[in-house]
Amino acid sequence: MIMESMPLSFLSPGSDATVMEIRAGHGLCRHLVSMGILPGSRLSVVCADRGSLIVSVAGTRYALSKGMAMKILVGQIEVKAQ
Amino acid sequence: MTKKIRIALAGNPNVGKSTIFNALTGSRQHVGNWPGVTVEKKSGFARLGEYEIEVIDLPGTYSLTAYSVDEVVARDYIIDEKPDVVVHVVDATNFERNLYLTTQLMEFGVPLVIALNMSDMAEKNGTAINRVMMKKFFEIPAVRTVGSKGEGLDELLRTAINEAETSPHHEHAIGYGDRIETLISELVAVLGNDPALSARYPPRWLAIRLLEGDDNAREKIEGSPVRDAALAVLAKSDPEETEAVMADRRYEVITALLPQVCTTCVRTMNSSDLIDRVITNRWLGIPIFLALMWGAFELTFAAATPFMAAIELAMGYCAELVGSGMEPAWLGSFLGDGIIGGMGSILIFIPNIFILLFLLSILEDSGYLARAAFVMDRLMYSIGLPGKSFIPMLIGFGCNVPAIMATRTIEDPKDRLITILINPFMSCGARLPVYVLFAGAFFPANAGTVVFVLYVLGIAVAIGSAWLFRKTILPGKPAPFLMEMPPYRLPTLVTSIMHMWDRGSMYIRKAGGVILFGALIVWGLASLPYGVEYGSAESFAGLIGHVLEPLVAPLGFDWKIAVALLFGFVAKEVVVGSLGVLYGTGDDGGTLSSALLADPHLGPVTAFALMAFVLLYLPCLAALAVIKKETGSWKWTGFSVVYGLVVAYTIAFIIAHVGYFVTGGI
Amino acid sequence: MSGILLPGGSEMASRGKIIFAALFGILYLVFGITMILSSVIPALAEQTGPYFIPVDPAGGFVLCVIGAVFVFAYRELSRTSGDGPAFLYIGMALSVIFGIVALISLGAQGIEIMIFGEGEAWDPLQLAVPMLYLAFGSLAGLSVWGRAFLSDLTGA
């Protein structure tokens, strides 16, 4: 089940999430879309130190600053307890 | 009878497109510029049997909307120049991401071939891409290539030629759903009423772009008689919403087809990610970076020294051979002091520049430099620069010319401008001879430390200037950091050498001509009027120096230094050569040192002030030429000159007077 | 986390790794700090000189960085979090890389003295600096443990 959305910058390494919304200007949105970051796409967090992140989307790694990560709202995918 | 075919290479950044281009064209390539923009254009020729193939390497882009100049250049080329076939280079290890561009390329209606590059890495990861299925679903042939090993290239060319010659123009279409398809059909009908427009741009492609709200496409229909009708159709939909729907649809297609075409496109944490956990660690990230930088500089200086010594010996030998005993004497001087002396200035630290560029290339090709930019981003942001500025600044330590050209990857124009303006403060290889000479002479025990301090001074001024510009003339915040992190890989020697050569040869080409020319002018001014003693106060050079002397006197410089600084405008290397001429000792470091030490006007403080001045005063002629080209504006070029002079004068002044006060001497 | 591919990991190997990390962490830090301090305290320099520890603040800094990576490795390995081996491998890789830097740097100096130095003799013992000799330990470590991890990176 998907939880409520929060900025990507708050996720910890190893989490998977689904993009819910992107709060950015037209050009930036389009750019992100072509990289695979758009509402509905799934990403996982590889590294998360001090707000800046490296995420994995469709097999590719991207580094984002905190500022960028704050614009991407995601819903964390809850892992079922074993 | 040779047949001619034109191929364009398109693809995402970091997929090995350039490697394939280089492998296909070898030395038969030409690097220029796309007209009107600062994007690099690489074109070349390949041969297969009776075919003469022109290959154009389009800029790497994630998509073909008009987000950046690169994208506009790439798509305009495909639309306007209509190459016979487009080869879409895809990174097989990142297959899914690359497909977005594929869906867009399909809409151009141009024959398409996919090159599945880096297949060896993909196979190692266990990824299996089914080429037969790809042909079935996408109707595009795919060829397995490994650009770095030259595998699959012949087959690629044959397939491309085959597509160009035989395939009917499919317009592989993605259906966008009823509502949008209706709009598309309406638009296509409208656009069809302008035959010129339809002949130039594939109607469906143009319709789709217009619906997406693409400004560049809007411009294309401006002059057309169907413009108003088209706008009427467009008014029926909201571009942002339409664009979102279309993007969704593309990804739907990709997601649906992917499992059929690639059975094992897996996503797992791999070695690369684990390395990143260490390299970008919040405590270790910057120290590791600093350590690697130290390593790079240490290697550069150490490895370059034997080469430099060898070149110096060779130059000296040549100069002697030519200069002595040649009639007429002025010819001997021209060849010996002028040409060989001038060449010496260029050649002497080519090893230095090239080795540093080589090491930077290795760091870049291994994937590390992207992480370094990421690690440094926070720091860079706090001085008002984007993380991406970081790599051009590093290159600036080798030579400012390729460094300023490397700023092209920075999209935001203000960010880019600031990076360009502060780049000349990064102490390039050309200033080293000045430091070596003066630090070696006046601070024999601490020469290394003095040079280090100068480098730090340069960095400090760069940072200060960036902060200053942000507060005053170019306010705003830097663009947030977003950069692809390519997987770590062991760089191949050959690719790194090619990158080194790409950048280093800029120095040789641009600067070489300029420096030699400048050195000859120096020689000319020092030898005339005819019969005057070479480099004395009576020569034109000397006269100019005396005119300038009052300007630099407050800094403690005399007329000889004034002249040397003036000639240093051409290229900073020339400062040492000029001083050699004016002190009557030629370039020979040993005796020039002693001559400088013997000069009563010069002491450690003045020497340090002079080195600081040379570090800061203005970009050399070659760098200025590049600044003008990259900014496209005389205003900013002029600004860098004036700003540099002001900063240099102020700091040298402070150093000189504080120094005199503290030490009581010069 | 989904499917982390981590090579190696029998009990013995892990114990060995923890000890290696701790040992080399301490060695690098000690040598590094010494090299930095001896550049400001001449008395210290005299003490350590004979032990093949040169006065070199910049080199000392580098050694401290490598030491820090090993210390992190030790910490993560003892916590058995997934990152431990990564820190260890990077530590060893950095150690070897800088070992090579030291080799080339000092070697080039040697070559210059021999060819251009007009008869000055060059003592090969100049090569014996911590940055070089400590790297051999890492070389051994990498050949025992690092094969699988590194093979992911070669090619293309």
Coordinates of N, CA and C in Angstrom, one line a residue, chain C:
Chain C
M1 N 16.5 -4.2 1.3 CA 17.2 -3.9 0.1 C 17.1 -5.1 -0.9
S2 N 16.8 -4.8 -2.1 CA 16.7 -6.0 -3.0 C 18.0 -6.5 -3.5
G3 N 18.2 -7.7 -3.4 CA 19.4 -8.4 -4.0 C 20.7 -7.7 -4.0
I4 N 21.3 -7.6 -2.9 CA 22.6 -7.0 -2.8 C 23.6 -8.1 -3.2
L5 N 24.4 -7.9 -4.2 CA 25.4 -8.9 -4.5 C 26.7 -8.7 -3.8
L6 N 26.9 -9.4 -2.7 CA 28.1 -9.2 -2.0 C 29.0 -10.5 -2.0
P7 N 30.2 -10.3 -2.5 CA 31.0 -11.5 -2.6 C 31.7 -11.9 -1.3
G8 N 32.1 -13.1 -1.1 CA 32.8 -13.5 0.0 C 32.0 -13.5 1.3
G9 N 32.3 -14.2 2.3 CA 31.6 -14.0 3.6 C 31.5 -15.2 4.4
S10 N 32.5 -16.1 4.4 CA 32.5 -17.1 5.4 C 32.9 -16.5 6.7
E11 N 32.7 -17.2 7.8 CA 33.0 -16.6 9.1 C 34.5 -16.2 9.2
M12 N 35.3 -17.1 8.7 CA 36.8 -16.9 8.8 C 37.1 -15.6 8.0
A13 N 36.6 -15.5 6.8 CA 37.0 -14.3 6.0 C 36.5 -13.1 6.7
S14 N 35.3 -13.1 7.3 CA 34.8 -11.9 7.9 C 35.7 -11.5 9.1
R15 N 36.1 -12.5 10.0 CA 37.0 -12.2 11.1 C 38.3 -11.5 10.5
G16 N 38.8 -12.2 9.5 CA 40.1 -11.7 8.9 C 39.9 -10.2 8.4
K17 N 38.7 -10.0 7.8 CA 38.5 -8.6 7.3 C 38.5 -7.6 8.5
I18 N 37.8 -8.0 9.5 CA 37.7 -7.0 10.7 C 39.0 -6.7 11.2
I19 N 39.9 -7.7 11.4 CA 41.2 -7.5 11.9 C 42.0 -6.6 11.0
F20 N 41.9 -7.0 9.7 CA 42.7 -6.2 8.7 C 42.3 -4.8 8.7
A21 N 41.0 -4.5 8.8 CA 40.5 -3.1 8.8 C 41.0 -2.4 10.0
A22 N 40.9 -3.0 11.1 CA 41.3 -2.4 12.4 C 42.8 -2.1 12.3
L23 N 43.6 -3.1 11.9 CA 45.0 -3.0 11.9 C 45.5 -1.9 11.0
F24 N 45.0 -1.9 9.7 CA 45.5 -1.0 8.8 C 44.9 0.4 9.1
G25 N 43.7 0.4 9.7 CA 43.2 1.7 10.0 C 44.1 2.4 11.0
I26 N 44.5 1.7 12.0 CA 45.4 2.3 13.0 C 46.8 2.6 12.4
L27 N 47.3 1.7 11.6 CA 48.6 2.0 11.0 C 48.6 3.3 10.2
Y28 N 47.6 3.4 9.3 CA 47.6 4.5 8.4 C 47.4 5.8 9.2
L29 N 46.5 5.7 10.2 CA 46.3 6.9 11.0 C 47.5 7.4 11.8
V30 N 48.2 6.4 12.4 CA 49.4 6.7 13.2 C 50.4 7.3 12.3
F31 N 50.7 6.6 11.2 CA 51.8 7.2 10.3 C 51.4 8.5 9.7
G32 N 50.1 8.6 9.4 CA 49.6 9.9 8.8 C 49.8 11.1 9.8
I33 N 49.3 10.8 11.0 CA 49.4 11.9 12.0 C 50.9 12.2 12.3
T34 N 51.7 11.2 12.4 CA 53.1 11.4 12.6 C 53.7 12.3 11.5
M35 N 53.4 12.0 10.3 CA 54.0 12.7 9.2 C 53.6 14.2 9.3
I36 N 52.3 14.4 9.7 CA 51.9 15.8 9.7 C 52.5 16.5 10.9
L37 N 52.6 15.9 12.0 CA 53.1 16.5 13.2 C 54.6 16.8 13.1
S38 N 55.3 15.8 12.4 CA 56.8 16.0 12.3 C 57.1 17.2 11.4
S39 N 56.2 17.6 10.7 CA 56.5 18.8 9.8 C 56.5 20.1 10.6
V40 N 55.8 20.0 11.8 CA 55.8 21.3 12.6 C 56.6 21.1 13.9
I41 N 57.0 19.9 14.2 CA 57.8 19.7 15.4 C 59.1 19.0 15.0
P42 N 60.1 19.8 14.8 CA 61.4 19.2 14.3 C 61.9 18.1 15.2
A43 N 61.7 18.2 16.5 CA 62.3 17.2 17.4 C 61.6 15.8 17.0
L44 N 60.4 15.9 16.7 CA 59.7 14.6 16.4 C 60.3 14.0 15.1
A45 N 60.6 15.0 14.2 CA 61.1 14.5 12.9 C 62.4 13.7 13.1
E46 N 63.2 14.2 14.0 CA 64.5 13.5 14.2 C 64.2 12.1 14.7
Q47 N 63.2 11.9 15.5 CA 62.9 10.6 16.1 C 62.4 9.6 15.1
T48 N 61.6 10.1 14.2 CA 60.9 9.2 13.3 C 61.6 9.0 12.0
G49 N 62.6 9.9 11.7 CA 63.3 9.7 10.4 C 63.8 8.3 10.1
P50 N 64.6 7.8 11.1 CA 65.2 6.5 10.9 C 64.2 5.4 10.7
Y51 N 63.0 5.6 11.0 CA 62.0 4.5 10.8 C 61.3 4.6 9.5
F52 N 61.9 5.3 8.6 CA 61.4 5.5 7.2 C 60.0 6.2 7.2
I53 N 59.9 7.2 8.1 CA 58.7 8.0 8.1 C 59.1 9.4 7.7
P54 N 58.8 9.8 6.5 CA 59.3 11.1 6.1 C 58.5 12.3 6.6
V55 N 59.0 13.5 6.5 CA 58.2 14.6 6.9 C 57.4 15.1 5.7
D56 N 56.1 15.0 5.8 CA 55.3 15.3 4.6 C 53.9 15.5 5.0
P57 N 53.5 16.8 5.3 CA 52.2 17.0 5.8 C 51.1 16.6 4.8
A58 N 51.3 16.9 3.5 CA 50.3 16.5 2.5 C 50.1 15.0 2.4
G59 N 51.2 14.3 2.3 CA 51.2 12.8 2.3 C 50.5 12.3 3.6
G60 N 50.9 12.9 4.7 CA 50.3 12.5 5.9 C 48.8 12.6 5.9
F61 N 48.3 13.7 5.4 CA 46.8 13.9 5.2 C 46.2 12.8 4.5
V62 N 46.9 12.4 3.4 CA 46.3 11.3 2.5 C 46.3 10.0 3.3
L63 N 47.4 9.8 4.1 CA 47.4 8.5 4.8 C 46.2 8.5 5.9
C64 N 46.0 9.7 6.5 CA 44.9 9.8 7.4 C 43.6 9.5 6.8
V65 N 43.4 10.0 5.6 CA 42.1 9.7 4.9 C 42.0 8.2 4.7
I66 N 43.0 7.5 4.2 CA 42.9 6.1 4.0 C 42.6 5.4 5.3
G67 N 43.3 5.8 6.3 CA 43.1 5.3 7.7 C 41.7 5.4 8.1
A68 N 41.1 6.6 7.8 CA 39.7 6.8 8.2 C 38.8 5.9 7.5
V69 N 39.1 5.6 6.2 CA 38.2 4.7 5.5 C 38.3 3.3 6.1
F70 N 39.5 2.9 6.5 CA 39.6 1.6 7.1 C 38.9 1.5 8.5
V71 N 39.0 2.7 9.2 CA 38.3 2.7 10.5 C 36.8 2.6 10.3
F72 N 36.2 3.3 9.3 CA 34.8 3.1 9.0 C 34.5 1.7 8.6
A73 N 35.5 1.1 7.9 CA 35.3 -0.3 7.5 C 35.1 -1.2 8.7
Y74 N 36.0 -1.0 9.7 CA 36.0 -1.7 10.9 C 34.7 -1.6 11.6
R75 N 34.2 -0.3 11.7 CA 32.9 -0.1 12.4 C 31.8 -0.8 11.7
E76 N 31.7 -0.6 10.4 CA 30.6 -1.2 9.6 C 30.7 -2.8 9.6
L77 N 31.9 -3.3 9.6 CA 32.0 -4.8 9.6 C 31.6 -5.3 10.9
S78 N 32.0 -4.6 12.0 CA 31.6 -5.2 13.3 C 30.1 -5.1 13.5
R79 N 29.5 -4.1 12.9 CA 28.0 -4.0 13.0 C 27.3 -4.9 12.0
T80 N 28.1 -5.6 11.2 CA 27.5 -6.4 10.1 C 26.4 -5.7 9.3
S81 N 26.6 -4.5 9.1 CA 25.7 -3.8 8.1 C 26.2 -4.1 6.7
G82 N 25.4 -3.9 5.7 CA 25.8 -4.4 4.4 C 27.0 -3.6 3.8
D83 N 27.4 -2.5 4.4 CA 28.4 -1.6 3.8 C 29.8 -2.0 4.1
G84 N 30.0 -2.8 5.2 CA 31.3 -3.0 5.7 C 32.3 -3.4 4.6
P85 N 32.0 -4.5 3.8 CA 33.0 -4.9 2.8 C 33.3 -3.7 1.8
A86 N 32.3 -2.9 1.5 CA 32.6 -1.9 0.5 C 33.6 -0.9 1.0
F87 N 33.5 -0.5 2.3 CA 34.5 0.4 2.9 C 35.9 -0.3 2.8
L88 N 35.9 -1.6 3.1 CA 37.2 -2.3 3.1 C 37.8 -2.3 1.7
Y89 N 37.0 -2.6 0.7 CA 37.6 -2.7 -0.6 C 38.1 -1.3 -1.1
I90 N 37.3 -0.3 -0.8 CA 37.7 1.1 -1.2 C 39.0 1.5 -0.5
G91 N 39.0 1.1 0.8 CA 40.3 1.4 1.6 C 41.5 0.8 0.9
M92 N 41.3 -0.5 0.6 CA 42.4 -1.2 0.0 C 42.7 -0.6 -1.4
A93 N 41.7 -0.3 -2.2 CA 41.9 0.3 -3.5 C 42.7 1.6 -3.4
L94 N 42.2 2.5 -2.5 CA 42.9 3.8 -2.3 C 44.3 3.5 -1.9
S95 N 44.5 2.6 -1.0 CA 45.9 2.3 -0.5 C 46.8 1.9 -1.7
V96 N 46.3 1.1 -2.6 CA 47.1 0.6 -3.7 C 47.3 1.8 -4.7
I97 N 46.2 2.6 -4.9 CA 46.4 3.7 -5.8 C 47.5 4.7 -5.4
F98 N 47.4 5.0 -4.1 CA 48.4 6.0 -3.6 C 49.8 5.3 -3.5
G99 N 49.8 4.0 -3.3 CA 51.1 3.3 -3.4 C 51.7 3.5 -4.7
I100 N 50.9 3.4 -5.8 CA 51.4 3.7 -7.1 C 51.8 5.1 -7.3
V101 N 51.0 6.0 -6.8 CA 51.4 7.4 -6.9 C 52.8 7.7 -6.3
A102 N 53.0 7.1 -5.1 CA 54.3 7.3 -4.4 C 55.4 6.7 -5.2
L103 N 55.1 5.5 -5.8 CA 56.1 4.8 -6.6 C 56.6 5.7 -7.8
I104 N 55.6 6.2 -8.5 CA 55.9 7.0 -9.7 C 56.5 8.3 -9.3
S105 N 56.0 8.9 -8.3 CA 56.6 10.2 -7.9 C 58.0 10.1 -7.5
L106 N 58.3 9.1 -6.6 CA 59.7 9.0 -6.1 C 60.5 8.4 -7.2
G107 N 60.0 7.5 -8.0 CA 60.7 6.9 -9.0 C 61.2 8.0 -10.1
A108 N 60.2 8.9 -10.4 CA 60.6 9.9 -11.4 C 61.7 10.8 -10.8
Q109 N 61.6 11.1 -9.5 CA 62.7 11.9 -9.0 C 64.0 11.2 -9.1
G110 N 64.0 9.9 -8.9 CA 65.2 9.1 -9.0 C 65.7 9.1 -10.4
I111 N 64.8 8.9 -11.4 CA 65.2 8.9 -12.8 C 65.9 10.3 -13.1
E112 N 65.2 11.4 -12.6 CA 65.8 12.7 -13.0 C 67.2 12.8 -12.4
I113 N 67.4 12.4 -11.2 CA 68.7 12.5 -10.6 C 69.7 11.7 -11.4
M114 N 69.3 10.5 -11.7 CA 70.2 9.6 -12.4 C 70.6 10.2 -13.8
I115 N 69.6 10.6 -14.5 CA 69.9 11.1 -15.9 C 70.5 12.5 -16.0
F116 N 69.8 13.4 -15.2 CA 70.2 14.8 -15.4 C 71.0 15.3 -14.2
G117 N 71.3 14.4 -13.2 CA 71.8 14.9 -12.0 C 73.4 15.0 -12.0
E118 N 74.0 14.8 -13.1 CA 75.4 14.9 -13.2 C 76.1 14.1 -12.1
G119 N 75.9 12.8 -12.1 CA 76.7 12.0 -11.3 C 76.3 11.8 -9.8
E120 N 75.2 12.5 -9.5 CA 74.7 12.3 -8.1 C 74.2 10.9 -8.0
A121 N 74.4 10.3 -6.9 CA 73.9 8.9 -6.7 C 72.5 9.0 -6.1
W122 N 71.7 8.1 -6.5 CA 70.3 8.1 -6.0 C 70.2 6.8 -5.2
D123 N 69.7 7.0 -4.0 CA 69.5 5.9 -3.0 C 68.1 5.3 -3.2
P124 N 68.0 4.0 -3.7 CA 66.7 3.5 -3.9 C 65.9 3.4 -2.6
L125 N 66.6 3.5 -1.5 CA 65.8 3.5 -0.2 C 64.9 4.7 -0.1
Q126 N 65.1 5.7 -0.9 CA 64.2 6.8 -1.0 C 62.8 6.3 -1.2
L127 N 62.6 5.2 -1.8 CA 61.3 4.7 -2.1 C 60.6 4.1 -0.9
A128 N 61.3 3.9 0.2 CA 60.6 3.3 1.4 C 59.9 4.3 2.2
V129 N 58.7 4.7 1.7 CA 57.8 5.5 2.5 C 56.5 4.8 2.8
P130 N 55.9 5.1 3.9 CA 54.7 4.4 4.3 C 53.7 4.3 3.2
M131 N 53.5 5.4 2.4 CA 52.5 5.3 1.4 C 52.8 4.2 0.4
L132 N 54.0 3.8 0.3 CA 54.4 2.7 -0.6 C 54.3 1.4 0.1
Y133 N 55.0 1.2 1.2 CA 55.1 -0.1 1.8 C 53.8 -0.6 2.4
L134 N 53.0 0.3 2.9 CA 51.7 -0.2 3.5 C 50.8 -0.7 2.4
A135 N 51.0 -0.2 1.2 CA 50.2 -0.6 0.1 C 50.3 -2.1 -0.2
F136 N 51.4 -2.7 0.1 CA 51.6 -4.1 -0.2 C 50.6 -5.0 0.6
G137 N 50.3 -4.5 1.8 CA 49.3 -5.2 2.6 C 48.0 -5.2 1.9
S138 N 47.6 -4.1 1.4 CA 46.3 -4.0 0.7 C 46.3 -4.8 -0.6
L139 N 47.5 -4.8 -1.2 CA 47.6 -5.6 -2.5 C 47.2 -7.1 -2.1
A140 N 47.8 -7.6 -1.0 CA 47.6 -8.9 -0.6 C 46.1 -9.1 -0.3
G141 N 45.5 -8.1 0.4 CA 44.1 -8.2 0.8 C 43.2 -8.3 -0.4
L142 N 43.5 -7.4 -1.4 CA 42.7 -7.4 -2.6 C 42.7 -8.7 -3.3
S143 N 43.9 -9.3 -3.4 CA 44.0 -10.5 -4.2 C 43.3 -11.7 -3.5
V144 N 43.2 -11.6 -2.2 CA 42.5 -12.7 -1.4 C 41.0 -12.4 -1.5
W145 N 40.6 -11.2 -1.2 CA 39.1 -11.0 -1.0 C 38.5 -10.2 -2.1
G146 N 39.2 -9.5 -2.9 CA 38.6 -8.5 -3.8 C 38.2 -8.9 -5.2
R147 N 38.6 -10.1 -5.5 CA 38.4 -10.5 -6.9 C 37.0 -10.3 -7.5
A148 N 36.0 -10.9 -6.8 CA 34.7 -10.9 -7.2 C 34.1 -9.4 -7.3
F149 N 34.4 -8.7 -6.3 CA 34.0 -7.3 -6.2 C 34.5 -6.5 -7.4
L150 N 35.8 -6.7 -7.7 CA 36.3 -5.8 -8.7 C 36.0 -6.3 -10.1
S151 N 35.7 -7.6 -10.3 CA 35.4 -8.0 -11.7 C 34.2 -7.4 -12.2
D152 N 33.3 -6.9 -11.4 CA 32.1 -6.2 -11.8 C 32.5 -4.9 -12.6
L153 N 33.6 -4.4 -12.4 CA 34.0 -3.1 -12.9 C 34.7 -3.2 -14.2
T154 N 35.3 -4.3 -14.5 CA 36.1 -4.4 -15.7 C 35.3 -4.6 -17.0
G155 N 35.9 -4.2 -18.1 CA 35.2 -4.4 -19.3 C 34.4 -3.1 -19.7
A156 N 34.2 -3.0 -21.0 CA 33.5 -1.8 -21.6 C 34.2 -0.5 -21.1

